[in-house]
Amino acid sequence: MSGLEVKKPRACILGIAGTELGNWEKGFLREADPFGFILFARNVKDHDQIRALTDALRETVGNSNVPILVDQEGGRVMRLKPPHWRHIAPAGAFGDLFDRNPDDAREAAYTNARLMAMDLREAGFNTTCAPVLDLRLPGMSDVIGDRSYGAEVGKVVMLASAVAAGLLDGGIAPIIKHIPGHGRATVDSHKDLPIVSVSRDTLSESDFAPFAQMKDVLAAMSAHLLFTAIDDQRPGTVSPKVIEDVIRGEIGFENLLISDDLSMEALGGSIASRTHECLRAGCDIALHCNGKRTEMEEVVSMAPLLSGSSLQRAQTFTNQIATFKADVPDGTQVADWQVRLATLLAPVWSAGDDQK
């Protein structure tokens, strides 16, 4: 032993309850030392508040590069919302533009991601749970819907690759989701367990293919779906067969695998058992989002300190965050991007189209 013991974070990502850290949370999180944090709309009030909160999370665990995640996709899934932040087009709008002009769609996807990255960096985030690589398939639940770039593998990969590049160039780490594919969900996995009964060959040719083509992205989020052709007993997140045979094997994804939210109703059993099962199945990180104290305590009780290949994958991801430059685009560049993006998207979408 050299005497220099590297601090190992715990194999979980946790949410918090409100817009600032309470005293219990500060003590609990400092002791638990999770790999990262995830924030939601309930945690966001305005620019100054969210920056103070993300700074406080870094300070609590003493790590300036701790992953701080947010689901910022655009469309229905935006945690940083108007009036304080831009209204962002859904993935489906870029898919619609692709059908008209693939080059314009790719440029728009990249430019939008650069602008989104700038917003996230200013708010203190370094990671977003995007892009979505799930296919938009007819007759399926709208839980994915226009969060998808489309039904064709080539289109999804081209647009999602542009998004990932734009995020990285803007200093935000992407997390692709929901591996190995959520497009065939017939019910919302937040409320029930989707059961997918098509053949393994069909899944390989379509659903799994975008992930295989983007397997070099350094993090992916799992899908809470039951694939009967692979494992008719366990949803993907807690299935060794899905993770070992499909995600690690067929798809060839060797990077950091994060579970989808363990509090979703697609999974059964206690939060403690869900945590144990997803890590035992092969997820590297257990994700828990709702910030409820008793559930967080269960997750931490079952999530060990990172070790082995999971630790190496986690360190690779955090090292990527550490390389991001702090400089931000100047006002002229930002204005040019905004005008160009609006022009490109004009045939298919404008900021007022899907305002709720």
mmCIF file of C-alpha atoms in Angstrom:
data_model
loop_
_atom_site.group_PDB
_atom_site.id
_atom_site.type_symbol
_atom_site.label_atom_id
_atom_site.label_comp_id
_atom_site.label_asym_id
_atom_site.label_seq_id
_atom_site.Cartn_x
_atom_site.Cartn_y
_atom_site.Cartn_z
ATOM 1 C CA MET A 1 0.000 0.000 0.000
ATOM 2 C CA SER A 2 1.261 3.431 -0.900
ATOM 3 C CA GLY A 3 -0.679 5.043 1.918
ATOM 4 C CA LEU A 4 -2.761 7.003 -0.593
ATOM 5 C CA GLU A 5 -6.247 5.508 -0.436
ATOM 6 C CA VAL A 6 -8.445 6.594 -3.353
ATOM 7 C CA LYS A 7 -11.912 7.598 -2.210
ATOM 8 C CA LYS A 8 -14.481 5.242 -3.720
ATOM 9 C CA PRO A 9 -18.003 6.554 -4.178
ATOM 10 C CA ARG A 10 -21.080 4.419 -3.526
ATOM 11 C CA ALA A 11 -22.767 2.645 -6.433
ATOM 12 C CA CYS A 12 -25.840 4.887 -6.509
ATOM 13 C CA ILE A 13 -27.153 8.186 -7.818
ATOM 14 C CA LEU A 14 -29.640 9.961 -5.557
ATOM 15 C CA GLY A 15 -32.235 12.699 -5.824
ATOM 16 C CA ILE A 16 -33.092 15.292 -3.190
ATOM 17 C CA ALA A 17 -36.411 16.543 -1.877
ATOM 18 C CA GLY A 18 -36.572 20.275 -2.587
ATOM 19 C CA THR A 19 -34.899 23.445 -3.849
ATOM 20 C CA GLU A 20 -32.137 23.453 -1.244
ATOM 21 C CA LEU A 21 -30.343 20.878 0.864
ATOM 22 C CA GLY A 22 -31.782 20.264 4.310
ATOM 23 C CA ASN A 23 -29.538 19.555 7.281
ATOM 24 C CA TRP A 24 -30.443 15.860 7.287
ATOM 25 C CA GLU A 25 -29.683 15.591 3.578
ATOM 26 C CA LYS A 26 -26.291 17.262 3.977
ATOM 27 C CA GLY A 27 -25.241 14.831 6.668
ATOM 28 C CA PHE A 28 -26.717 11.795 4.960
ATOM 29 C CA LEU A 29 -25.218 12.560 1.556
ATOM 30 C CA ARG A 30 -21.822 13.399 3.010
ATOM 31 C CA GLU A 31 -21.777 10.035 4.767
ATOM 32 C CA ALA A 32 -23.308 8.049 1.887
ATOM 33 C CA ASP A 33 -21.038 9.641 -0.754
ATOM 34 C CA PRO A 34 -23.102 8.571 -3.794
ATOM 35 C CA PHE A 35 -21.509 8.417 -7.246
ATOM 36 C CA GLY A 36 -23.762 11.259 -8.347
ATOM 37 C CA PHE A 37 -26.995 13.215 -8.013
ATOM 38 C CA ILE A 38 -30.064 13.737 -10.176
ATOM 39 C CA LEU A 39 -32.356 16.773 -10.019
ATOM 40 C CA PHE A 40 -35.940 17.282 -11.211
ATOM 41 C CA ALA A 41 -38.409 20.113 -11.752
ATOM 42 C CA ARG A 42 -39.242 20.066 -8.033
ATOM 43 C CA ASN A 43 -35.630 21.049 -7.354
ATOM 44 C CA VAL A 44 -35.576 23.958 -9.808
ATOM 45 C CA LYS A 45 -36.832 27.500 -9.187
ATOM 46 C CA ASP A 46 -34.607 29.920 -11.103
ATOM 47 C CA HIS A 47 -31.020 30.465 -12.281
ATOM 48 C CA ASP A 48 -29.519 31.608 -8.981
ATOM 49 C CA GLN A 49 -31.270 28.930 -6.921
ATOM 50 C CA ILE A 50 -30.272 25.988 -9.113
ATOM 51 C CA ARG A 51 -26.669 27.142 -9.315
ATOM 52 C CA ALA A 52 -26.552 27.436 -5.534
ATOM 53 C CA LEU A 53 -28.013 23.943 -5.193
ATOM 54 C CA THR A 54 -25.613 22.270 -7.629
ATOM 55 C CA ASP A 55 -22.685 24.056 -5.917
ATOM 56 C CA ALA A 56 -23.955 22.806 -2.547
ATOM 57 C CA LEU A 57 -24.073 19.210 -3.818
ATOM 58 C CA ARG A 58 -20.446 19.412 -4.960
ATOM 59 C CA GLU A 59 -19.413 20.914 -1.660
ATOM 60 C CA THR A 60 -21.282 18.266 0.338
ATOM 61 C CA VAL A 61 -19.301 15.388 -1.166
ATOM 62 C CA GLY A 62 -16.109 17.377 -1.697
ATOM 63 C CA ASN A 63 -15.880 16.575 -5.403
ATOM 64 C CA SER A 64 -15.996 19.278 -8.064
ATOM 65 C CA ASN A 65 -16.509 16.625 -10.774
ATOM 66 C CA VAL A 66 -19.272 14.610 -9.115
ATOM 67 C CA PRO A 67 -21.832 13.755 -11.822
ATOM 68 C CA ILE A 68 -24.933 15.942 -11.442
ATOM 69 C CA LEU A 69 -27.636 14.674 -13.784
ATOM 70 C CA VAL A 70 -30.863 16.060 -15.142
ATOM 71 C CA ASP A 71 -33.422 14.758 -17.649
ATOM 72 C CA GLN A 72 -33.223 17.554 -20.207
ATOM 73 C CA GLU A 73 -34.337 16.118 -23.533
ATOM 74 C CA GLY A 74 -36.685 18.778 -24.901
ATOM 75 C CA GLY A 75 -40.421 18.587 -25.526
ATOM 76 C CA ARG A 76 -42.278 16.870 -22.683
ATOM 77 C CA VAL A 77 -39.098 16.095 -20.760
ATOM 78 C CA MET A 78 -37.546 19.356 -19.602
ATOM 79 C CA ARG A 79 -36.622 20.090 -16.006
ATOM 80 C CA LEU A 80 -35.239 23.558 -16.830
ATOM 81 C CA LYS A 81 -38.305 25.227 -18.318
ATOM 82 C CA PRO A 82 -39.575 28.579 -19.548
ATOM 83 C CA PRO A 83 -39.725 31.366 -18.534
ATOM 84 C CA HIS A 84 -36.224 31.037 -17.085
ATOM 85 C CA TRP A 85 -34.903 28.742 -19.830
ATOM 86 C CA ARG A 86 -35.491 28.205 -23.549
ATOM 87 C CA HIS A 87 -38.351 26.086 -24.793
ATOM 88 C CA ILE A 88 -36.694 23.128 -26.523
ATOM 89 C CA ALA A 89 -38.125 21.147 -29.420
ATOM 90 C CA PRO A 90 -38.893 17.446 -28.840
ATOM 91 C CA ALA A 91 -36.774 14.808 -30.551
ATOM 92 C CA GLY A 92 -39.677 14.069 -32.885
ATOM 93 C CA ALA A 93 -39.401 17.521 -34.453
ATOM 94 C CA PHE A 94 -35.831 16.778 -35.532
ATOM 95 C CA GLY A 95 -37.067 13.470 -36.927
ATOM 96 C CA ASP A 96 -39.725 15.326 -38.942
ATOM 97 C CA LEU A 97 -37.079 17.710 -40.261
ATOM 98 C CA PHE A 98 -34.872 14.755 -41.178
ATOM 99 C CA ASP A 99 -37.616 13.467 -43.467
ATOM 100 C CA ARG A 100 -37.434 16.790 -45.340
ATOM 101 C CA ASN A 101 -33.697 17.430 -45.216
ATOM 102 C CA PRO A 102 -31.288 15.127 -43.344
ATOM 103 C CA ASP A 103 -28.406 17.623 -43.382
ATOM 104 C CA ASP A 104 -30.570 20.394 -41.917
ATOM 105 C CA ALA A 105 -31.864 18.008 -39.256
ATOM 106 C CA ARG A 106 -28.374 16.956 -38.240
ATOM 107 C CA GLU A 107 -27.210 20.573 -38.014
ATOM 108 C CA ALA A 108 -30.311 21.515 -36.017
ATOM 109 C CA ALA A 109 -29.831 18.606 -33.608
ATOM 110 C CA TYR A 110 -26.208 19.563 -32.993
ATOM 111 C CA THR A 111 -26.944 23.279 -32.593
ATOM 112 C CA ASN A 112 -29.834 22.616 -30.233
ATOM 113 C CA ALA A 113 -27.605 20.365 -28.117
ATOM 114 C CA ARG A 114 -24.910 23.071 -27.942
ATOM 115 C CA LEU A 115 -27.457 25.595 -26.698
ATOM 116 C CA MET A 116 -28.908 23.095 -24.258
ATOM 117 C CA ALA A 117 -25.424 22.308 -22.950
ATOM 118 C CA MET A 118 -24.798 25.981 -22.341
ATOM 119 C CA ASP A 119 -27.975 26.281 -20.273
ATOM 120 C CA LEU A 120 -27.078 23.182 -18.275
ATOM 121 C CA ARG A 121 -23.495 24.281 -17.623
ATOM 122 C CA GLU A 122 -24.665 27.669 -16.375
ATOM 123 C CA ALA A 123 -27.035 25.901 -13.994
ATOM 124 C CA GLY A 124 -24.199 23.762 -12.625
ATOM 125 C CA PHE A 125 -25.001 20.461 -14.345
ATOM 126 C CA ASN A 126 -22.395 18.324 -16.082
ATOM 127 C CA THR A 127 -24.563 15.423 -17.320
ATOM 128 C CA THR A 128 -27.908 15.003 -19.049
ATOM 129 C CA CYS A 129 -29.947 11.836 -19.494
ATOM 130 C CA ALA A 130 -30.165 12.181 -23.281
ATOM 131 C CA PRO A 131 -30.276 11.417 -26.156
ATOM 132 C CA VAL A 132 -33.071 8.842 -26.344
ATOM 133 C CA LEU A 133 -32.195 6.010 -28.758
ATOM 134 C CA ASP A 134 -35.538 4.226 -28.476
ATOM 135 C CA LEU A 135 -37.486 3.723 -31.695
ATOM 136 C CA ARG A 136 -40.913 5.265 -32.157
ATOM 137 C CA LEU A 137 -43.010 2.290 -33.192
ATOM 138 C CA PRO A 138 -46.708 2.315 -34.177
ATOM 139 C CA GLY A 139 -49.284 1.165 -31.653
ATOM 140 C CA MET A 140 -47.014 1.529 -28.637
ATOM 141 C CA SER A 141 -47.386 3.545 -25.434
ATOM 142 C CA ASP A 142 -46.774 7.277 -25.742
ATOM 143 C CA VAL A 143 -44.304 7.052 -22.845
ATOM 144 C CA ILE A 144 -41.652 7.374 -25.577
ATOM 145 C CA GLY A 145 -43.652 8.946 -28.426
ATOM 146 C CA ASP A 146 -42.052 12.177 -29.653
ATOM 147 C CA ARG A 147 -39.148 11.670 -27.257
ATOM 148 C CA SER A 148 -37.849 9.426 -30.059
ATOM 149 C CA TYR A 149 -36.235 10.652 -33.273
ATOM 150 C CA GLY A 150 -38.216 8.115 -35.287
ATOM 151 C CA ALA A 151 -38.751 4.508 -36.306
ATOM 152 C CA GLU A 152 -35.705 4.027 -38.567
ATOM 153 C CA VAL A 153 -32.412 2.986 -36.992
ATOM 154 C CA GLY A 154 -30.317 5.105 -39.348
ATOM 155 C CA LYS A 155 -32.278 8.264 -38.631
ATOM 156 C CA VAL A 156 -32.158 7.750 -34.872
ATOM 157 C CA VAL A 157 -28.415 7.113 -34.879
ATOM 158 C CA MET A 158 -27.582 10.083 -37.088
ATOM 159 C CA LEU A 159 -29.599 12.538 -35.000
ATOM 160 C CA ALA A 160 -28.665 11.092 -31.615
ATOM 161 C CA SER A 161 -24.987 11.138 -32.609
ATOM 162 C CA ALA A 162 -25.281 14.823 -33.491
ATOM 163 C CA VAL A 163 -26.907 15.492 -30.115
ATOM 164 C CA ALA A 164 -24.209 13.589 -28.213
ATOM 165 C CA ALA A 165 -21.507 15.519 -30.080
ATOM 166 C CA GLY A 166 -23.164 18.863 -29.353
ATOM 167 C CA LEU A 167 -23.530 18.036 -25.676
ATOM 168 C CA LEU A 168 -19.896 16.959 -25.358
ATOM 169 C CA ASP A 169 -18.639 20.036 -27.229
ATOM 170 C CA GLY A 170 -20.648 22.122 -24.770
ATOM 171 C CA GLY A 171 -19.245 20.401 -21.696
ATOM 172 C CA ILE A 172 -22.138 18.077 -20.875
ATOM 173 C CA ALA A 173 -21.811 14.283 -20.660
ATOM 174 C CA PRO A 174 -24.611 12.397 -22.473
ATOM 175 C CA ILE A 175 -26.314 9.277 -21.127
ATOM 176 C CA ILE A 176 -27.987 7.246 -23.874
ATOM 177 C CA LYS A 177 -31.302 5.620 -22.958
ATOM 178 C CA HIS A 178 -33.087 3.264 -22.521
ATOM 179 C CA ILE A 179 -30.767 0.351 -23.312
ATOM 180 C CA PRO A 180 -31.436 -2.165 -24.885
ATOM 181 C CA GLY A 181 -34.584 -0.396 -26.205
ATOM 182 C CA HIS A 182 -37.844 0.970 -24.782
ATOM 183 C CA GLY A 183 -39.726 1.581 -28.026
ATOM 184 C CA ARG A 184 -41.999 -1.475 -27.765
ATOM 185 C CA ALA A 185 -43.469 -0.548 -24.390
ATOM 186 C CA THR A 186 -47.245 -0.886 -24.581
ATOM 187 C CA VAL A 187 -47.709 0.624 -21.111
ATOM 188 C CA ASP A 188 -45.942 3.398 -19.184
ATOM 189 C CA SER A 189 -43.120 1.823 -17.161
ATOM 190 C CA HIS A 190 -43.537 4.517 -14.511
ATOM 191 C CA LYS A 191 -46.860 2.832 -13.669
ATOM 192 C CA ASP A 192 -46.688 -0.765 -14.892
ATOM 193 C CA LEU A 193 -44.329 -3.368 -16.357
ATOM 194 C CA PRO A 194 -44.227 -3.345 -20.180
ATOM 195 C CA ILE A 195 -44.017 -6.858 -21.638
ATOM 196 C CA VAL A 196 -42.364 -7.213 -25.049
ATOM 197 C CA SER A 197 -43.063 -10.522 -26.782
ATOM 198 C CA VAL A 198 -41.541 -10.089 -30.262
ATOM 199 C CA SER A 199 -38.729 -12.387 -31.365
ATOM 200 C CA ARG A 200 -35.067 -11.955 -30.480
ATOM 201 C CA ASP A 201 -34.270 -11.516 -34.185
ATOM 202 C CA THR A 202 -36.730 -8.639 -34.494
ATOM 203 C CA LEU A 203 -35.277 -6.959 -31.421
ATOM 204 C CA SER A 204 -31.740 -7.388 -32.736
ATOM 205 C CA GLU A 205 -32.576 -5.933 -36.135
ATOM 206 C CA SER A 206 -34.401 -2.888 -34.803
ATOM 207 C CA ASP A 207 -34.589 -2.042 -31.094
ATOM 208 C CA PHE A 208 -31.045 -3.033 -30.137
ATOM 209 C CA ALA A 209 -29.361 -1.646 -33.257
ATOM 210 C CA PRO A 210 -29.121 2.070 -32.328
ATOM 211 C CA PHE A 211 -27.397 1.176 -29.068
ATOM 212 C CA ALA A 212 -24.930 -1.106 -30.849
ATOM 213 C CA GLN A 213 -24.027 1.754 -33.187
ATOM 214 C CA MET A 214 -23.553 4.198 -30.284
ATOM 215 C CA LYS A 215 -21.941 1.806 -27.810
ATOM 216 C CA ASP A 216 -18.907 4.085 -27.357
ATOM 217 C CA VAL A 217 -20.911 6.698 -25.412
ATOM 218 C CA LEU A 218 -19.567 6.462 -21.860
ATOM 219 C CA ALA A 219 -22.876 5.932 -20.030
ATOM 220 C CA ALA A 220 -26.265 4.348 -20.695
ATOM 221 C CA MET A 221 -29.500 4.031 -18.734
ATOM 222 C CA SER A 222 -31.332 0.700 -18.600
ATOM 223 C CA ALA A 223 -34.894 -0.123 -19.645
ATOM 224 C CA HIS A 224 -37.510 -1.516 -17.240
ATOM 225 C CA LEU A 225 -39.037 -3.849 -19.843
ATOM 226 C CA LEU A 226 -39.682 -7.605 -19.800
ATOM 227 C CA PHE A 227 -38.310 -9.143 -23.007
ATOM 228 C CA THR A 228 -39.953 -12.564 -23.089
ATOM 229 C CA ALA A 229 -37.621 -13.848 -25.832
ATOM 230 C CA ILE A 230 -34.619 -13.242 -23.554
ATOM 231 C CA ASP A 231 -35.817 -13.456 -19.950
ATOM 232 C CA ASP A 232 -39.520 -14.032 -19.272
ATOM 233 C CA GLN A 233 -39.088 -13.598 -15.512
ATOM 234 C CA ARG A 234 -37.132 -10.376 -14.938
ATOM 235 C CA PRO A 235 -37.272 -6.855 -16.430
ATOM 236 C CA GLY A 236 -34.099 -5.763 -18.202
ATOM 237 C CA THR A 237 -32.762 -3.652 -15.335
ATOM 238 C CA VAL A 238 -32.698 -6.646 -12.978
ATOM 239 C CA SER A 239 -32.019 -9.381 -15.556
ATOM 240 C CA PRO A 240 -28.521 -10.889 -15.758
ATOM 241 C CA LYS A 241 -29.517 -12.391 -19.124
ATOM 242 C CA VAL A 242 -30.488 -9.032 -20.622
ATOM 243 C CA ILE A 243 -27.440 -7.255 -19.235
ATOM 244 C CA GLU A 244 -24.841 -9.963 -19.913
ATOM 245 C CA ASP A 245 -26.194 -11.509 -23.118
ATOM 246 C CA VAL A 246 -27.656 -8.439 -24.803
ATOM 247 C CA ILE A 247 -26.251 -5.186 -23.403
ATOM 248 C CA ARG A 248 -22.698 -6.368 -22.716
ATOM 249 C CA GLY A 249 -22.729 -9.189 -25.288
ATOM 250 C CA GLU A 250 -24.684 -8.554 -28.464
ATOM 251 C CA ILE A 251 -24.756 -4.761 -28.258
ATOM 252 C CA GLY A 252 -21.166 -4.650 -26.997
ATOM 253 C CA PHE A 253 -21.718 -1.801 -24.541
ATOM 254 C CA GLU A 254 -18.768 -1.900 -22.156
ATOM 255 C CA ASN A 255 -19.215 1.453 -20.418
ATOM 256 C CA LEU A 256 -21.113 2.680 -17.344
ATOM 257 C CA LEU A 257 -24.572 1.119 -16.993
ATOM 258 C CA ILE A 258 -26.994 3.074 -14.805
ATOM 259 C CA SER A 259 -30.399 1.686 -13.867
ATOM 260 C CA ASP A 260 -33.517 3.642 -14.727
ATOM 261 C CA ASP A 261 -35.274 5.034 -11.640
ATOM 262 C CA LEU A 262 -35.752 2.256 -9.099
ATOM 263 C CA SER A 263 -38.937 3.814 -7.717
ATOM 264 C CA MET A 264 -40.834 3.233 -10.986
ATOM 265 C CA GLU A 265 -43.732 0.785 -10.710
ATOM 266 C CA ALA A 266 -42.429 -1.507 -13.455
ATOM 267 C CA LEU A 267 -40.207 -3.097 -10.803
ATOM 268 C CA GLY A 268 -41.560 -5.151 -7.917
ATOM 269 C CA GLY A 269 -40.361 -5.658 -4.366
ATOM 270 C CA SER A 270 -38.921 -3.205 -1.872
ATOM 271 C CA ILE A 271 -36.554 -0.411 -2.829
ATOM 272 C CA ALA A 272 -33.801 -2.295 -1.015
ATOM 273 C CA SER A 273 -34.420 -5.455 -3.027
ATOM 274 C CA ARG A 274 -34.627 -3.507 -6.296
ATOM 275 C CA THR A 275 -31.263 -1.917 -5.513
ATOM 276 C CA HIS A 276 -29.694 -5.263 -4.709
ATOM 277 C CA GLU A 277 -31.215 -6.969 -7.759
ATOM 278 C CA CYS A 278 -30.154 -4.340 -10.317
ATOM 279 C CA LEU A 279 -26.560 -4.302 -9.073
ATOM 280 C CA ARG A 280 -26.413 -8.094 -8.857
ATOM 281 C CA ALA A 281 -27.764 -8.342 -12.413
ATOM 282 C CA GLY A 282 -24.933 -6.202 -13.741
ATOM 283 C CA CYS A 283 -25.908 -2.543 -13.496
ATOM 284 C CA ASP A 284 -22.958 -0.503 -12.267
ATOM 285 C CA ILE A 285 -25.051 2.212 -10.616
ATOM 286 C CA ALA A 286 -28.478 2.167 -8.929
ATOM 287 C CA LEU A 287 -30.507 5.303 -9.727
ATOM 288 C CA HIS A 288 -33.083 6.572 -7.218
ATOM 289 C CA CYS A 289 -34.850 9.799 -8.010
ATOM 290 C CA ASN A 290 -37.683 10.840 -5.679
ATOM 291 C CA GLY A 291 -35.653 12.147 -2.725
ATOM 292 C CA LYS A 292 -37.756 10.310 -0.120
ATOM 293 C CA ARG A 293 -35.738 9.734 3.011
ATOM 294 C CA THR A 294 -36.783 6.177 3.866
ATOM 295 C CA GLU A 295 -36.249 4.993 0.288
ATOM 296 C CA MET A 296 -32.860 6.706 0.021
ATOM 297 C CA GLU A 297 -31.778 4.979 3.216
ATOM 298 C CA GLU A 298 -32.778 1.629 1.687
ATOM 299 C CA VAL A 299 -30.802 2.316 -1.497
ATOM 300 C CA VAL A 300 -27.681 3.306 0.433
ATOM 301 C CA SER A 301 -27.982 0.277 2.690
ATOM 302 C CA MET A 302 -27.811 -2.035 -0.339
ATOM 303 C CA ALA A 303 -25.391 -0.144 -2.602
ATOM 304 C CA PRO A 304 -21.733 -0.994 -1.909
ATOM 305 C CA LEU A 305 -18.753 1.208 -2.618
ATOM 306 C CA LEU A 306 -17.805 0.973 -6.272
ATOM 307 C CA SER A 307 -15.117 -1.599 -7.055
ATOM 308 C CA GLY A 308 -13.653 -3.632 -9.902
ATOM 309 C CA SER A 309 -14.829 -2.965 -13.449
ATOM 310 C CA SER A 310 -17.734 -0.832 -12.205
ATOM 311 C CA LEU A 311 -15.282 1.484 -10.469
ATOM 312 C CA GLN A 312 -13.155 1.696 -13.621
ATOM 313 C CA ARG A 313 -16.186 2.569 -15.759
ATOM 314 C CA ALA A 314 -17.328 5.154 -13.209
ATOM 315 C CA GLN A 315 -13.863 6.729 -13.093
ATOM 316 C CA THR A 316 -13.722 6.901 -16.884
ATOM 317 C CA PHE A 317 -17.041 8.733 -16.913
ATOM 318 C CA THR A 318 -15.973 11.154 -14.175
ATOM 319 C CA ASN A 319 -12.645 11.733 -15.920
ATOM 320 C CA GLN A 320 -14.591 12.812 -19.001
ATOM 321 C CA ILE A 321 -16.397 15.405 -16.894
ATOM 322 C CA ALA A 322 -13.055 16.627 -15.521
ATOM 323 C CA THR A 323 -11.825 17.371 -19.067
ATOM 324 C CA PHE A 324 -14.685 19.738 -19.905
ATOM 325 C CA LYS A 325 -13.555 23.320 -20.384
ATOM 326 C CA ALA A 326 -15.200 26.072 -18.347
ATOM 327 C CA ASP A 327 -15.332 28.666 -21.149
ATOM 328 C CA VAL A 328 -18.758 29.594 -22.536
ATOM 329 C CA PRO A 329 -19.749 30.840 -26.002
ATOM 330 C CA ASP A 330 -19.961 34.629 -26.352
ATOM 331 C CA GLY A 331 -23.257 36.401 -26.794
ATOM 332 C CA THR A 332 -22.858 36.848 -30.544
ATOM 333 C CA GLN A 333 -22.230 33.149 -31.070
ATOM 334 C CA VAL A 334 -25.247 32.226 -28.953
ATOM 335 C CA ALA A 335 -27.494 34.648 -30.824
ATOM 336 C CA ASP A 336 -26.297 33.243 -34.157
ATOM 337 C CA TRP A 337 -27.025 29.697 -33.001
ATOM 338 C CA GLN A 338 -30.510 30.647 -31.815
ATOM 339 C CA VAL A 339 -31.402 32.335 -35.093
ATOM 340 C CA ARG A 340 -29.997 29.474 -37.140
ATOM 341 C CA LEU A 341 -31.829 26.856 -35.064
ATOM 342 C CA ALA A 342 -35.156 28.682 -35.364
ATOM 343 C CA THR A 343 -34.667 28.955 -39.132
ATOM 344 C CA LEU A 344 -33.842 25.278 -39.512
ATOM 345 C CA LEU A 345 -36.778 24.125 -37.373
ATOM 346 C CA ALA A 346 -39.323 26.576 -38.832
ATOM 347 C CA PRO A 347 -40.807 24.081 -41.327
ATOM 348 C CA VAL A 348 -41.663 21.600 -38.567
ATOM 349 C CA TRP A 349 -41.750 23.355 -35.183
ATOM 350 C CA SER A 350 -41.770 26.683 -33.368
ATOM 351 C CA ALA A 351 -41.418 27.461 -29.668
ATOM 352 C CA GLY A 352 -45.161 28.011 -29.257
ATOM 353 C CA ASP A 353 -46.260 24.756 -30.883
ATOM 354 C CA ASP A 354 -46.387 22.440 -27.890
ATOM 355 C CA GLN A 355 -46.462 24.849 -24.978
ATOM 356 C CA LYS A 356 -48.744 23.422 -22.335
#
